[in-house]
Structures are given as structure tokens and as C-alpha cells.
Short mmCIF file of N, CA and C in Angstrom, two decimals:
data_model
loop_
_atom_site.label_atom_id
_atom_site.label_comp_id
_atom_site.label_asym_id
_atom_site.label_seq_id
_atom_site.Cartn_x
_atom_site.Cartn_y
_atom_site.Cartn_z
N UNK L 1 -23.32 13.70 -6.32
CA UNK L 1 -22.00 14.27 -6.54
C UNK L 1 -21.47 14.85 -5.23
N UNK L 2 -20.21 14.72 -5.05
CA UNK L 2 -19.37 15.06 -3.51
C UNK L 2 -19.32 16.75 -3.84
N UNK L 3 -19.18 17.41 -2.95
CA UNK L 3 -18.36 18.87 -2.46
C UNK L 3 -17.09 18.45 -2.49
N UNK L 4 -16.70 19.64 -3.31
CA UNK L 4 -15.23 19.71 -3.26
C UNK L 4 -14.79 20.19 -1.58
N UNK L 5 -13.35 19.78 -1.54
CA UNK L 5 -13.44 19.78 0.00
C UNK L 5 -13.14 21.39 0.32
N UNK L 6 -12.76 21.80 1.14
CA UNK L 6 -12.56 23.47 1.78
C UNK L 6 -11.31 22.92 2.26
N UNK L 7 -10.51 23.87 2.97
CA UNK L 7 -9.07 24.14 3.50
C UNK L 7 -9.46 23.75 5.07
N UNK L 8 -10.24 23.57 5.43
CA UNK L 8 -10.89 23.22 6.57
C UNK L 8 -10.72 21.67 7.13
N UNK L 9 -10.83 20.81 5.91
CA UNK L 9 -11.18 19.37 5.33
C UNK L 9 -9.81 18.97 5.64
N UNK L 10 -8.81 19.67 5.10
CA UNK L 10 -7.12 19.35 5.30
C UNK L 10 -6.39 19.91 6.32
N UNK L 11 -6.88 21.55 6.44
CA UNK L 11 -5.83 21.78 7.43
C UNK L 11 -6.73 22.49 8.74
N UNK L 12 -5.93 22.15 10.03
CA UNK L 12 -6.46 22.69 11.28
C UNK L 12 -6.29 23.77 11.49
N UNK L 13 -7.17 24.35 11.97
CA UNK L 13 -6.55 25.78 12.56
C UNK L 13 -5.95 25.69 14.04
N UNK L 14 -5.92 24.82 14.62
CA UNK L 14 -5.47 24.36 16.04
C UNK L 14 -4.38 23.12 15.97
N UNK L 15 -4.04 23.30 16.92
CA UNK L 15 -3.07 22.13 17.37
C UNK L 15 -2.31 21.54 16.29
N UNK L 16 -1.56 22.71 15.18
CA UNK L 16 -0.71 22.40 14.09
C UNK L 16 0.41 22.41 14.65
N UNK L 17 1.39 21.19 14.69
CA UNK L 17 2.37 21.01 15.20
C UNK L 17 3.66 21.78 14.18
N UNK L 18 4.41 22.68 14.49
CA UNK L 18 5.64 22.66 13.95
C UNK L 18 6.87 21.68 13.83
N UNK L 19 7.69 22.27 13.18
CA UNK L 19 9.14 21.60 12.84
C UNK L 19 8.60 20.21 12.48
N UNK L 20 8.01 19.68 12.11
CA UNK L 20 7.81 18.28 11.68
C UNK L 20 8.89 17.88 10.58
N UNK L 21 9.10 17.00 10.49
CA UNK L 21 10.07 16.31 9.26
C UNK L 21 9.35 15.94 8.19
N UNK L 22 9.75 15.42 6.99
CA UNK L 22 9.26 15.62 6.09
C UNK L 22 8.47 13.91 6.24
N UNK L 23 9.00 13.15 6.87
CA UNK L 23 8.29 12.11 7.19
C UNK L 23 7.50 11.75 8.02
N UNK L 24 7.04 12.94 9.21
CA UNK L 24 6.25 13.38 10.15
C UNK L 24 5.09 13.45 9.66
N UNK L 25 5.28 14.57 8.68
CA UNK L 25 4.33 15.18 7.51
C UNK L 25 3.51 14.50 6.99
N UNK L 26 4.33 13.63 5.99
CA UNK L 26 3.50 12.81 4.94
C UNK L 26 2.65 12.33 5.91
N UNK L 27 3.06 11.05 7.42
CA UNK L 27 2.32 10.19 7.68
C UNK L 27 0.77 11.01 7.94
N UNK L 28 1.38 12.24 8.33
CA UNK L 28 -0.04 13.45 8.63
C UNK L 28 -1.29 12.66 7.96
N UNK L 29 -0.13 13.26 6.56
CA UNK L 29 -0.90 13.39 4.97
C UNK L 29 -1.45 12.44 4.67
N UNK L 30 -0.96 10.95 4.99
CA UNK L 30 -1.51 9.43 4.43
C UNK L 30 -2.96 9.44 5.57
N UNK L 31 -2.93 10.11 6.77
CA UNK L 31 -3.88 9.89 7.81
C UNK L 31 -5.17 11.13 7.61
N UNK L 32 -5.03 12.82 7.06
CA UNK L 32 -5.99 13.25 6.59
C UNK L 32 -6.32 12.72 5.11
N UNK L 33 -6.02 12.32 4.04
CA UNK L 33 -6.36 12.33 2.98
C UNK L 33 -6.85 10.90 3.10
N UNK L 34 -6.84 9.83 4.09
CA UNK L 34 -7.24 8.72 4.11
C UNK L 34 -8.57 9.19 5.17
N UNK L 35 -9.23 9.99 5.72
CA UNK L 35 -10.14 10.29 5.93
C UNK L 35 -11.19 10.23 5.13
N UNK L 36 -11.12 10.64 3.74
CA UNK L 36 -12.04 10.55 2.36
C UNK L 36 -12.01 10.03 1.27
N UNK L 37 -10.57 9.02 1.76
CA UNK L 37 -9.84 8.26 0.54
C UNK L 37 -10.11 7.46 1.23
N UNK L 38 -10.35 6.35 2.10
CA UNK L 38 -9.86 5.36 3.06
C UNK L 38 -9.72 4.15 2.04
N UNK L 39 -10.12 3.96 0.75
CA UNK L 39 -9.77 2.92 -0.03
C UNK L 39 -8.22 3.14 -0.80
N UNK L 40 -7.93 4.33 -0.54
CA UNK L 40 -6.56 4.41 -1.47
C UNK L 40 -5.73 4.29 -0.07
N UNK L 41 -6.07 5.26 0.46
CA UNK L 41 -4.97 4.99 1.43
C UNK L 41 -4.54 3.85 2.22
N UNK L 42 -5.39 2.87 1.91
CA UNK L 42 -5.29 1.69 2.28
C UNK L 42 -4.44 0.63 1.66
N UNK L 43 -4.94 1.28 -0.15
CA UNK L 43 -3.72 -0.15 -0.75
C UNK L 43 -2.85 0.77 -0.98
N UNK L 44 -2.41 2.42 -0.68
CA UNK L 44 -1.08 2.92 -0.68
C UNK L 44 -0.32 2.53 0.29
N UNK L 45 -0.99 2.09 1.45
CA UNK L 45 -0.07 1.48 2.56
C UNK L 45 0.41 0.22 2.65
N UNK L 46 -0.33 -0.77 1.48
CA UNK L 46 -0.24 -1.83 0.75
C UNK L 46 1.07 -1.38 0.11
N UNK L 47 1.25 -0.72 -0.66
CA UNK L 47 2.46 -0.92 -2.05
C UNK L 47 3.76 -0.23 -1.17
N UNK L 48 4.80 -0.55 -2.36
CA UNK L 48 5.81 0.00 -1.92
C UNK L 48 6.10 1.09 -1.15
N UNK L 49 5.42 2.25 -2.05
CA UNK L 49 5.84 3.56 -1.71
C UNK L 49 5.08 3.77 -0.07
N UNK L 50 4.25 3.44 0.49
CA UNK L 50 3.50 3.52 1.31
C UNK L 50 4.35 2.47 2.70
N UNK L 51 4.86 1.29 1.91
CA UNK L 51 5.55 1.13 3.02
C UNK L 51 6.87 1.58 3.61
N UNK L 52 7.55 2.05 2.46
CA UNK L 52 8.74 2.89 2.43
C UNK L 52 8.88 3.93 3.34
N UNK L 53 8.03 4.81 2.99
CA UNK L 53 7.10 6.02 3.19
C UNK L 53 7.29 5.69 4.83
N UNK L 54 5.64 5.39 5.39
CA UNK L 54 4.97 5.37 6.79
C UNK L 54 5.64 4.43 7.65
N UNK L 55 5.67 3.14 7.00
CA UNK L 55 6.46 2.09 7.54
C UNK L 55 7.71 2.07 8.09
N UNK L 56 8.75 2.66 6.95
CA UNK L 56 10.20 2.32 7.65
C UNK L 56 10.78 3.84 7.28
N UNK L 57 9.94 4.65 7.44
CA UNK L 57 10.69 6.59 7.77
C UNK L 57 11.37 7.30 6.20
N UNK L 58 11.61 6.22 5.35
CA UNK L 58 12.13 6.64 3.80
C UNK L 58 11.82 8.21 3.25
N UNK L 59 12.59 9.31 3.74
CA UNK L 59 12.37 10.46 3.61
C UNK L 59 12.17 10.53 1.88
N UNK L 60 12.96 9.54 1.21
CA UNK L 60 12.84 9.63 -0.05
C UNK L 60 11.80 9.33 -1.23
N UNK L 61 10.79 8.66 0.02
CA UNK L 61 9.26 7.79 -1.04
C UNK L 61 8.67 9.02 -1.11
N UNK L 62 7.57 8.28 -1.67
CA UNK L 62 6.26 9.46 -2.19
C UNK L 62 5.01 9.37 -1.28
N UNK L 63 4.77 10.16 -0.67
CA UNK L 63 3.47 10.44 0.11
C UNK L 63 2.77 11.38 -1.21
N UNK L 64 1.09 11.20 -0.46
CA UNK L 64 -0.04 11.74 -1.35
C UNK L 64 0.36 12.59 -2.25
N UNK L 65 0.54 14.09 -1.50
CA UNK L 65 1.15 14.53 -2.39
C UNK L 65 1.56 14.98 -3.45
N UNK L 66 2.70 14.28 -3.16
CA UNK L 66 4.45 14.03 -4.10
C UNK L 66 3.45 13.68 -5.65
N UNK L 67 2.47 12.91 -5.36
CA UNK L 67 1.98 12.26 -7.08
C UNK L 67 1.16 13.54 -7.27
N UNK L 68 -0.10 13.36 -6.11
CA UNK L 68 -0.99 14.20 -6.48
C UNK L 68 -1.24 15.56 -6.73
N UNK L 69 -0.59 16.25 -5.56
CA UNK L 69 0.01 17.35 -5.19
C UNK L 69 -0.92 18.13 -4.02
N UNK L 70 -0.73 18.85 -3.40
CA UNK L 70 -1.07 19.50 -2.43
C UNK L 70 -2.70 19.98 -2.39
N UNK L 71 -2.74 21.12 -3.26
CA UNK L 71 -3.81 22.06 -3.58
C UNK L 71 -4.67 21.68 -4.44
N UNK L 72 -4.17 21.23 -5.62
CA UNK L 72 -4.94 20.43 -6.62
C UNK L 72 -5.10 19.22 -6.58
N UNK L 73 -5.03 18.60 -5.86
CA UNK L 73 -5.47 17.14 -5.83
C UNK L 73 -5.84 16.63 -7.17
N UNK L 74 -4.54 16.20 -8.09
CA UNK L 74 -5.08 15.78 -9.43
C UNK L 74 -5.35 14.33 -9.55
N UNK L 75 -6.15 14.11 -10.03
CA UNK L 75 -6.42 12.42 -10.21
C UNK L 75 -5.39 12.27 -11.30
N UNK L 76 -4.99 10.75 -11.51
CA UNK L 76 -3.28 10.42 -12.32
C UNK L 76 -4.29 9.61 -13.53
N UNK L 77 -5.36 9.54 -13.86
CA UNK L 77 -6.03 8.94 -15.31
C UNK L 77 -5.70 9.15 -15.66
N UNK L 78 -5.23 10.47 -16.42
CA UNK L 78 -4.81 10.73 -17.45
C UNK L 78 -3.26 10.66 -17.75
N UNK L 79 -2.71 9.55 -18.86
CA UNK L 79 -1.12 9.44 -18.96
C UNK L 79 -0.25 10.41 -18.78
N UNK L 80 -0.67 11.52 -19.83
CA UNK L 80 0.49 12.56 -19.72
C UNK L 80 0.37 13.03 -18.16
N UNK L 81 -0.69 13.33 -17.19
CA UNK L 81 -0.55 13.42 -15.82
C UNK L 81 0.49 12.63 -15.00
N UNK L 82 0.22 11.53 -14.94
CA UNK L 82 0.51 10.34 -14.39
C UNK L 82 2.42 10.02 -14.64
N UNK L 83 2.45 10.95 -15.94
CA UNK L 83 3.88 10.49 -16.35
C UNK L 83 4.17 11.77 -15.84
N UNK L 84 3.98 13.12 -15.82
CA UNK L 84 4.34 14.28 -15.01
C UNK L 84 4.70 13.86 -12.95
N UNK L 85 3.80 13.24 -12.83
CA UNK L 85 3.92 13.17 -11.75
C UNK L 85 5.07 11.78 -11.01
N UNK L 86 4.88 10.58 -12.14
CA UNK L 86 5.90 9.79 -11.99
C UNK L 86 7.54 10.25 -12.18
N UNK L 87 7.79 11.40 -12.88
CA UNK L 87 9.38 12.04 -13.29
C UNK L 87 9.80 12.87 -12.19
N UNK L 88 9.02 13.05 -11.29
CA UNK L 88 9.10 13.75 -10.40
C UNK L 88 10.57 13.03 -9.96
N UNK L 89 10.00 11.41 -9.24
CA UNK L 89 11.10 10.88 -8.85
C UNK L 89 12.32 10.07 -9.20
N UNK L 90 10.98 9.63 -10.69
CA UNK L 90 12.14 8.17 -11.59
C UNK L 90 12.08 9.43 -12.66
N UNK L 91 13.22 9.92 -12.81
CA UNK L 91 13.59 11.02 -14.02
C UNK L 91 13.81 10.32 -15.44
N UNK L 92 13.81 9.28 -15.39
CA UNK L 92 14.01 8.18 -16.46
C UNK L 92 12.63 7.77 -16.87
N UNK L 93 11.58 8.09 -16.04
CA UNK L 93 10.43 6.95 -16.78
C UNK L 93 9.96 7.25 -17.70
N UNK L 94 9.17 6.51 -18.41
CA UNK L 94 8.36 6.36 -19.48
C UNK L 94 7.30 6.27 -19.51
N UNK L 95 5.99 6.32 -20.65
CA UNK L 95 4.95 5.96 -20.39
C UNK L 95 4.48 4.73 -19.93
N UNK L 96 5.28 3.73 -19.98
CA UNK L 96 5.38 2.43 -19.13
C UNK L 96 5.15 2.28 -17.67
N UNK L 97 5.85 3.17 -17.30
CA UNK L 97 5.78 3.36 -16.02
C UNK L 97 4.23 3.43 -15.55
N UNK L 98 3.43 4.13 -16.38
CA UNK L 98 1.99 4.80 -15.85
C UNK L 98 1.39 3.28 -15.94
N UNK L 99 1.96 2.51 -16.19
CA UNK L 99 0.85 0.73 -16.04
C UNK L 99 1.08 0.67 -14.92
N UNK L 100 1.76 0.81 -13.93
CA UNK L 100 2.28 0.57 -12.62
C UNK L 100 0.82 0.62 -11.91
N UNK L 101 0.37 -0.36 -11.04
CA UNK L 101 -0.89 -0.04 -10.25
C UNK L 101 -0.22 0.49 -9.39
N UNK L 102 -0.60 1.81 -8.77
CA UNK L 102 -0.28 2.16 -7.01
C UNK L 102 -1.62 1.57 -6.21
N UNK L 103 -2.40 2.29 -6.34
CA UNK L 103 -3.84 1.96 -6.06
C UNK L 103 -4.56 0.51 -6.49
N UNK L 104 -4.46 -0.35 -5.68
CA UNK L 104 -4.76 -1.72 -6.18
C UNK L 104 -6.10 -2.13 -5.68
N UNK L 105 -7.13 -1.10 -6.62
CA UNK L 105 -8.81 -0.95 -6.30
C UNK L 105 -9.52 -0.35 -7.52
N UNK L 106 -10.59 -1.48 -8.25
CA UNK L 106 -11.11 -1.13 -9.63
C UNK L 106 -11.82 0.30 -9.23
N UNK L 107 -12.09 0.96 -7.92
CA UNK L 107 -12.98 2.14 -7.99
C UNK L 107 -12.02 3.38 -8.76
N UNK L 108 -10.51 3.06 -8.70
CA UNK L 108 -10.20 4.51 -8.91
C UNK L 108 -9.59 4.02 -10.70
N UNK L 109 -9.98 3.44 -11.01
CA UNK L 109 -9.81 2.86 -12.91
C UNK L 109 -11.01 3.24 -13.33
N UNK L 110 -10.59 3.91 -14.53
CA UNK L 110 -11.80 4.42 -15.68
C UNK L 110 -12.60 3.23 -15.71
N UNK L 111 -13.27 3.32 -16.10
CA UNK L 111 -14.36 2.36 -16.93
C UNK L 111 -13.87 1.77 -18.05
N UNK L 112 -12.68 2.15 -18.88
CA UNK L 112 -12.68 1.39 -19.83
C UNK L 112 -11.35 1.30 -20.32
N UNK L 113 -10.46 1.17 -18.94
CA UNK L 113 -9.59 0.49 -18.78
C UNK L 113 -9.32 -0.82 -18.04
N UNK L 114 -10.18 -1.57 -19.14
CA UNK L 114 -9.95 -2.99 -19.07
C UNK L 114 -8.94 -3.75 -18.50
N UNK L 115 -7.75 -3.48 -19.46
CA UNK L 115 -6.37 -3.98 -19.01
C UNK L 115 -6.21 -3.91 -18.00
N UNK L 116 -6.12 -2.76 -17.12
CA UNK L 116 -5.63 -2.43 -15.56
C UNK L 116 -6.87 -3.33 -14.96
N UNK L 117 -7.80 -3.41 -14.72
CA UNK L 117 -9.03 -3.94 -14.37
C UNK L 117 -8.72 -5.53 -14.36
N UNK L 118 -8.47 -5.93 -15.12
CA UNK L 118 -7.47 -7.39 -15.38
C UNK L 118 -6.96 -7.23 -14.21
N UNK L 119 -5.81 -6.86 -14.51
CA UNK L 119 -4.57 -6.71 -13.97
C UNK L 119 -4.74 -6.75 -12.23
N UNK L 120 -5.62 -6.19 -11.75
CA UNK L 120 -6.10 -6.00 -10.63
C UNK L 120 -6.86 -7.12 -10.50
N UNK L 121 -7.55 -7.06 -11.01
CA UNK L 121 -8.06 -9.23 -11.00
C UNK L 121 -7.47 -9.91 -10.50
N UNK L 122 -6.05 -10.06 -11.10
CA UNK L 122 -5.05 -11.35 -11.18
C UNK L 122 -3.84 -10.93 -9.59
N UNK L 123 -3.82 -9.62 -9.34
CA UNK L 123 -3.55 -9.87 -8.55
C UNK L 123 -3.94 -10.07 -7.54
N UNK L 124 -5.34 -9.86 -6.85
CA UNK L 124 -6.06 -9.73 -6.11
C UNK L 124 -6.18 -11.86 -5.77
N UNK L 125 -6.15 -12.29 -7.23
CA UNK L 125 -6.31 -13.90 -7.18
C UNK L 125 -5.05 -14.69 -6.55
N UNK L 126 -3.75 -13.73 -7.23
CA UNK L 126 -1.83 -13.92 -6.88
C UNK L 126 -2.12 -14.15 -5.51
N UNK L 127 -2.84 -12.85 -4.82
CA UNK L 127 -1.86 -12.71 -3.25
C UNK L 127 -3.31 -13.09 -2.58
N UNK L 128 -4.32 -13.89 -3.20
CA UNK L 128 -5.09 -14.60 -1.97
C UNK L 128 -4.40 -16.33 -2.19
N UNK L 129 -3.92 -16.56 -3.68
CA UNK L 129 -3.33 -18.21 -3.75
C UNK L 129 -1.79 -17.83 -3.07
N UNK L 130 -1.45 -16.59 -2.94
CA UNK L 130 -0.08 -16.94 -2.10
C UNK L 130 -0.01 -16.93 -0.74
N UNK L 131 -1.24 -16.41 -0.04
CA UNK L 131 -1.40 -16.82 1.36
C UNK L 131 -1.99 -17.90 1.68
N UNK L 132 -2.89 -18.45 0.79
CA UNK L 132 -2.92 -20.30 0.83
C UNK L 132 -1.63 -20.70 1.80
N UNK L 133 -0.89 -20.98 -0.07
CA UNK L 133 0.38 -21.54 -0.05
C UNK L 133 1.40 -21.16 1.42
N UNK L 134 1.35 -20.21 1.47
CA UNK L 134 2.31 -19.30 2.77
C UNK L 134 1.34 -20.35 4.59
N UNK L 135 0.85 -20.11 3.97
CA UNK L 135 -0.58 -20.67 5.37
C UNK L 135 -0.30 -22.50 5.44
N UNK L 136 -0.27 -23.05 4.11
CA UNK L 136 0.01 -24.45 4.41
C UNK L 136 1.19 -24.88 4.48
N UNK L 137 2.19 -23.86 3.86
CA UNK L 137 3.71 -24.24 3.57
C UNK L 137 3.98 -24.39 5.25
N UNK L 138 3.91 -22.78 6.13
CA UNK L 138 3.97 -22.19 7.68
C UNK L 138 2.87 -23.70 8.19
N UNK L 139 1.41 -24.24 8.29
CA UNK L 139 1.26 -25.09 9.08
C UNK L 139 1.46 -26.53 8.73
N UNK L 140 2.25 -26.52 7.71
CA UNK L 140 2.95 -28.18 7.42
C UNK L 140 3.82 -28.25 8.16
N UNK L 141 4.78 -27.67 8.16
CA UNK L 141 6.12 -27.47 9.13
C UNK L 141 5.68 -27.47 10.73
N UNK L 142 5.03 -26.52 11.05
CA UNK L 142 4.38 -26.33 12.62
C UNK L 142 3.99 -27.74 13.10
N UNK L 143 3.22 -28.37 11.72
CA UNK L 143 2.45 -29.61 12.38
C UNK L 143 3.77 -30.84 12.47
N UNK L 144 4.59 -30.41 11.26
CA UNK L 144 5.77 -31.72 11.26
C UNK L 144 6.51 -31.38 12.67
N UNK L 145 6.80 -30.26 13.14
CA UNK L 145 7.49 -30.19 13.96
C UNK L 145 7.09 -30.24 15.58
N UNK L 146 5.69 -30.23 15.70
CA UNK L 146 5.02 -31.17 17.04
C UNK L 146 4.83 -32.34 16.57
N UNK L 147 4.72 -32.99 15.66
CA UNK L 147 5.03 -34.41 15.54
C UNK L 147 5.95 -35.42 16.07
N UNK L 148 7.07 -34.33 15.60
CA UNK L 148 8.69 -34.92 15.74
C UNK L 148 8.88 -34.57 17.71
N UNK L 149 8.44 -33.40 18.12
CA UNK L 149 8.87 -33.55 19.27
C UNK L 149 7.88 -34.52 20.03
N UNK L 150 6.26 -34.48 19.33
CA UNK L 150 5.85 -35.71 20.10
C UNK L 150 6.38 -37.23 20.46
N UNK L 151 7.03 -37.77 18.54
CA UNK L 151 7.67 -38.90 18.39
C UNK L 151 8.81 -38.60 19.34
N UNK L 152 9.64 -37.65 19.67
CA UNK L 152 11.31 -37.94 20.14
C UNK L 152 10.60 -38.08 22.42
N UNK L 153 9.24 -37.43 22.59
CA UNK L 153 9.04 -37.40 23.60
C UNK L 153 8.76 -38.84 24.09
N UNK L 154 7.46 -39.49 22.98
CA UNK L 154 7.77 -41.42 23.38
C UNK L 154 8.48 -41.51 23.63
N UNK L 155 9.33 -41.81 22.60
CA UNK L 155 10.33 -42.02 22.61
C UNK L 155 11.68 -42.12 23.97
N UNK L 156 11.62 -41.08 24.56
CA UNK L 156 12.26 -41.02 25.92
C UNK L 156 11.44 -41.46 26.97
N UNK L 157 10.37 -41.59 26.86
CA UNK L 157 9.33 -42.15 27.96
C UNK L 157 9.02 -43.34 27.92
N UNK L 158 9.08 -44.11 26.78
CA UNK L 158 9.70 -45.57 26.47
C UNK L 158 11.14 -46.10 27.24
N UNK L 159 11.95 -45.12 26.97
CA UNK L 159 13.01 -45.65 27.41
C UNK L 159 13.20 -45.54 28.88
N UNK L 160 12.22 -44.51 29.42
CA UNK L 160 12.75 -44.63 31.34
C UNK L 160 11.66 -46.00 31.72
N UNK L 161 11.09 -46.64 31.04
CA UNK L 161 9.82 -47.31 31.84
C UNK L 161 10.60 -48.56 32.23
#
């Protein structure tokens, strides 16, 4: 069993930068909490909110956090959690919403949530057959298109002889 972490674990007593922005912050946040997370923070930088977020400055996504929260670091298993923490931003959602994978890794799914466990299956199978496809679609073309400049290069070297 892990130690719960200390205030030590998250915050420095040195070289704490002020005035940061709120998107300064988070990336902080995606970079200490991916210290002991490094599997979440990994497919959070995978999904939307993560690219929103770190990627393109979106003061408006959700860093750690925003779901989890600061001090309590709550795990989102539990629905009524998960839907507390999803209204935060979609004031509309539903328990629907809580199917949403953020985390696209069977370690942080109960045991006997099957469904999601699926679900994570199939995509894990989606986006390795869509980089196939992406990989042969990108070197069919590459290859048709040194073809064609090979054929149009005879082609002119035929004609000066």
C-alpha cells in the first residue's frame, strides 16, 4: 500500500514562481501530479481536455484539479462524484456524461466495470487500425507520387537523347 502524499510531494518551498496564469498553473499541475500519476497524465494529455488545456493555452479546460480537486485528490469511481465534478463545467450533464473515458487506462477502472474495460479495448484496437490506415493511406500517395515524378523524369530524359 502507497503513503499518502505530504504537502511536500506537491508544493515547493523554493523557487515558487508568482503571478502565473491560470494556464501556467495547470501545466505546473499536469507536470507534478504526473510525477505519481505518469499513466493518467499521459492519456490526459491524450484527450481533449489535456490538449485544450497544455497544448493550445484554453484557460477554459480542465486541469487535474478542476475534476479532482486540489487537497483531496478524489478518485471520480464513484458516479455521484464524477457527476459533481463533471457540472462543474458542463452545467447540463447527466449521469451519461460519467461514461465519458478521460483516462484511457484499465488501471484506474474498478474491477467490475466491465463495460468501460470494453470500451477501452475497442478503442485502444480503433486508434492502432486507424494508424494502419493513416500510415498506408500517407505511404500510398508518397509512393504514387515518386513514381509519377520518376515516370515524368524518363520521360524528359527520353526526350533530350
Amino acid at each position: 500500500r502507497k503513503k499518502a502524499p505530504t504537502c511536500g510531494n506537491c508544493h515547493s518551498g523554493h523557487y515558487v514562481k508568482g503571478h502565473l496564469s491560470r494556464v501556467e498553473i495547470g501545466r505546473e499541475m499536469v507536470s507534478v501530479c504526473g510525477t505519481c500519476h505518469p499513466a493518467q497524465a499521459a492519456t490526459y494529455l491524450d484527450n481533449y481536455h489535456g490538449k485544450a488545456a497544455v497544448n493550445l493555452g484554453d484557460k477554459n479546460a480542465a486541469f487535474c484539479t478542476d475534476c479532482h480537486g486540489a487537497h483531496h485528490c478524489r478518485s471520480l469511481k464513484e458516479k455521484k462524484v464524477a457527476l459533481a465534478a463533471c457540472k462543474r463545467c458542463h452545467l447540463a450533464a447527466t449521469e451519461n456524461f460519467t461514461q465519458v473515458i478521460i483516462h484511457n487506462t484499465t488501471r484506474d477502472l474498478a474491477e467490475n466495470d466491465r463495460r468501460k474495460r470494453a470500451h477501452v479495448a475497442l478503442i485502444r484496437v480503433v486508434t492502432v487500425l486507424m494508424t494502419i490506415l493513416v500510415l498506408l493511406v500517407v505511404g500510398f500517395f508518397y509512393g504514387h507520387s515518386f513514381i509519377w515524378i520518376l515516370r515524368e523524369l524518363h520521360e524528359k530524359l527520353r526526350k533530350h537523347q
